[in-house]
Amino acid sequence: MMALRAHTTLKRLFSSTVGGGRGDCVRTLAALLREPVQPLLVDVRDVEEVARGKGGPPSAIDNAVHVPLNIDGRPQRERETTVTEFLNKLDVAGVALPSDKTTPIVTFCGSGGRGGRAQRLLKEAGFVNVFNGKGPAHLHAAGFNAAV
């Protein structure tokens, strides 16, 4: 019952903020921190972007798993990653996706483009509470801790 209530709350919150600006994104992310089940955080930036701190400050978020979305470093506009490829990359990286498909997942990159693509791929894979956290600065503004 609690999982169903949390799912309904998240669905209502997410649907009310889709297409919103930075404030809406930050409010949605902050609400996720108040949920009983903490979200899986997936950083899909390329290795060089993490090193440069793209989308920050901060340059990284605590407890986020880093799995670059791009295949062979090629931008999504040149070669879009498929659902199967992304799920395989997560598996190879040792990321255990939640067995409960209602568990919240937040994807992010430098500004939200690839985070949005990763969000769509996970939704295609059957996950229902997937959020595009845009970049590390948005997550940090919502209360997620910077990695040290």
PDB file of N, CA and C in Angstrom, residues 33 38-43 60-66 95 106 108 144-148:
ATOM      1  N   LEU A  33      13.749  13.246  -2.502  1.00  0.00           N
ATOM      2  CA  LEU A  33      14.564  13.045  -1.294  1.00  0.00           C
ATOM      3  C   LEU A  33      13.706  12.772  -0.066  1.00  0.00           C
ATOM      4  N   GLN A  38      14.895   5.912  -1.551  1.00  0.00           N
ATOM      5  CA  GLN A  38      15.737   6.881  -2.235  1.00  0.00           C
ATOM      6  C   GLN A  38      15.968   6.451  -3.683  1.00  0.00           C
ATOM      7  N   PRO A  39      16.058   7.419  -4.591  1.00  0.00           N
ATOM      8  CA  PRO A  39      16.200   7.082  -6.001  1.00  0.00           C
ATOM      9  C   PRO A  39      17.594   6.561  -6.350  1.00  0.00           C
ATOM     10  N   LEU A  40      17.639   5.744  -7.388  1.00  0.00           N
ATOM     11  CA  LEU A  40      18.899   5.350  -8.001  1.00  0.00           C
ATOM     12  C   LEU A  40      19.318   6.532  -8.869  1.00  0.00           C
ATOM     13  N   LEU A  41      20.539   7.009  -8.691  1.00  0.00           N
ATOM     14  CA  LEU A  41      21.049   8.147  -9.458  1.00  0.00           C
ATOM     15  C   LEU A  41      22.003   7.641 -10.530  1.00  0.00           C
ATOM     16  N   VAL A  42      21.726   7.978 -11.798  1.00  0.00           N
ATOM     17  CA  VAL A  42      22.543   7.508 -12.910  1.00  0.00           C
ATOM     18  C   VAL A  42      23.088   8.705 -13.684  1.00  0.00           C
ATOM     19  N   ASP A  43      24.403   8.894 -13.599  1.00  0.00           N
ATOM     20  CA  ASP A  43      25.118   9.960 -14.295  1.00  0.00           C
ATOM     21  C   ASP A  43      25.532   9.418 -15.657  1.00  0.00           C
ATOM     22  N   ALA A  60      30.276  16.296  -9.321  1.00  0.00           N
ATOM     23  CA  ALA A  60      29.663  14.971  -9.203  1.00  0.00           C
ATOM     24  C   ALA A  60      28.720  14.944  -8.004  1.00  0.00           C
ATOM     25  N   ILE A  61      27.809  13.977  -8.019  1.00  0.00           N
ATOM     26  CA  ILE A  61      26.816  13.815  -6.954  1.00  0.00           C
ATOM     27  C   ILE A  61      27.094  12.516  -6.205  1.00  0.00           C
ATOM     28  N   ASP A  62      27.044  12.586  -4.882  1.00  0.00           N
ATOM     29  CA  ASP A  62      27.286  11.435  -4.016  1.00  0.00           C
ATOM     30  C   ASP A  62      26.299  10.309  -4.326  1.00  0.00           C
ATOM     31  N   ASN A  63      26.794   9.096  -4.318  1.00  0.00           N
ATOM     32  CA  ASN A  63      26.007   7.878  -4.542  1.00  0.00           C
ATOM     33  C   ASN A  63      25.474   7.718  -5.958  1.00  0.00           C
ATOM     34  N   ALA A  64      25.903   8.539  -6.893  1.00  0.00           N
ATOM     35  CA  ALA A  64      25.478   8.361  -8.282  1.00  0.00           C
ATOM     36  C   ALA A  64      26.388   7.333  -8.955  1.00  0.00           C
ATOM     37  N   VAL A  65      25.793   6.491  -9.784  1.00  0.00           N
ATOM     38  CA  VAL A  65      26.586   5.569 -10.578  1.00  0.00           C
ATOM     39  C   VAL A  65      26.864   6.241 -11.912  1.00  0.00           C
ATOM     40  N   HIS A  66      28.069   6.042 -12.421  1.00  0.00           N
ATOM     41  CA  HIS A  66      28.462   6.687 -13.666  1.00  0.00           C
ATOM     42  C   HIS A  66      28.468   5.659 -14.796  1.00  0.00           C
ATOM     43  N   VAL A  95      25.639  -2.112 -12.311  1.00  0.00           N
ATOM     44  CA  VAL A  95      24.477  -1.419 -11.762  1.00  0.00           C
ATOM     45  C   VAL A  95      23.300  -2.389 -11.717  1.00  0.00           C
ATOM     46  N   VAL A 106      16.749   8.571 -11.134  1.00  0.00           N
ATOM     47  CA  VAL A 106      17.046   9.902 -11.670  1.00  0.00           C
ATOM     48  C   VAL A 106      18.253   9.778 -12.588  1.00  0.00           C
ATOM     49  N   PHE A 108      20.892  11.876 -15.181  1.00  0.00           N
ATOM     50  CA  PHE A 108      21.356  13.246 -15.402  1.00  0.00           C
ATOM     51  C   PHE A 108      22.628  13.257 -16.221  1.00  0.00           C
ATOM     52  N   PHE A 144      20.623  17.074  -2.968  1.00  0.00           N
ATOM     53  CA  PHE A 144      21.500  15.909  -3.100  1.00  0.00           C
ATOM     54  C   PHE A 144      22.937  16.355  -2.797  1.00  0.00           C
ATOM     55  N   ASN A 145      23.674  15.517  -2.109  1.00  0.00           N
ATOM     56  CA  ASN A 145      25.033  15.869  -1.670  1.00  0.00           C
ATOM     57  C   ASN A 145      26.035  15.781  -2.812  1.00  0.00           C
ATOM     58  N   ALA A 146      26.981  16.727  -2.793  1.00  0.00           N
ATOM     59  CA  ALA A 146      28.083  16.678  -3.734  1.00  0.00           C
ATOM     60  C   ALA A 146      29.026  15.558  -3.346  1.00  0.00           C
ATOM     61  N   ALA A 147      29.595  14.895  -4.346  1.00  0.00           N
ATOM     62  CA  ALA A 147      30.592  13.853  -4.072  1.00  0.00           C
ATOM     63  C   ALA A 147      31.878  14.526  -3.607  1.00  0.00           C
ATOM     64  N   VAL A 148      32.540  13.872  -2.684  1.00  0.00           N
ATOM     65  CA  VAL A 148      33.814  14.411  -2.166  1.00  0.00           C
ATOM     66  C   VAL A 148      34.980  13.592  -2.621  1.00  0.00           C
TER      67      VAL A 148
END
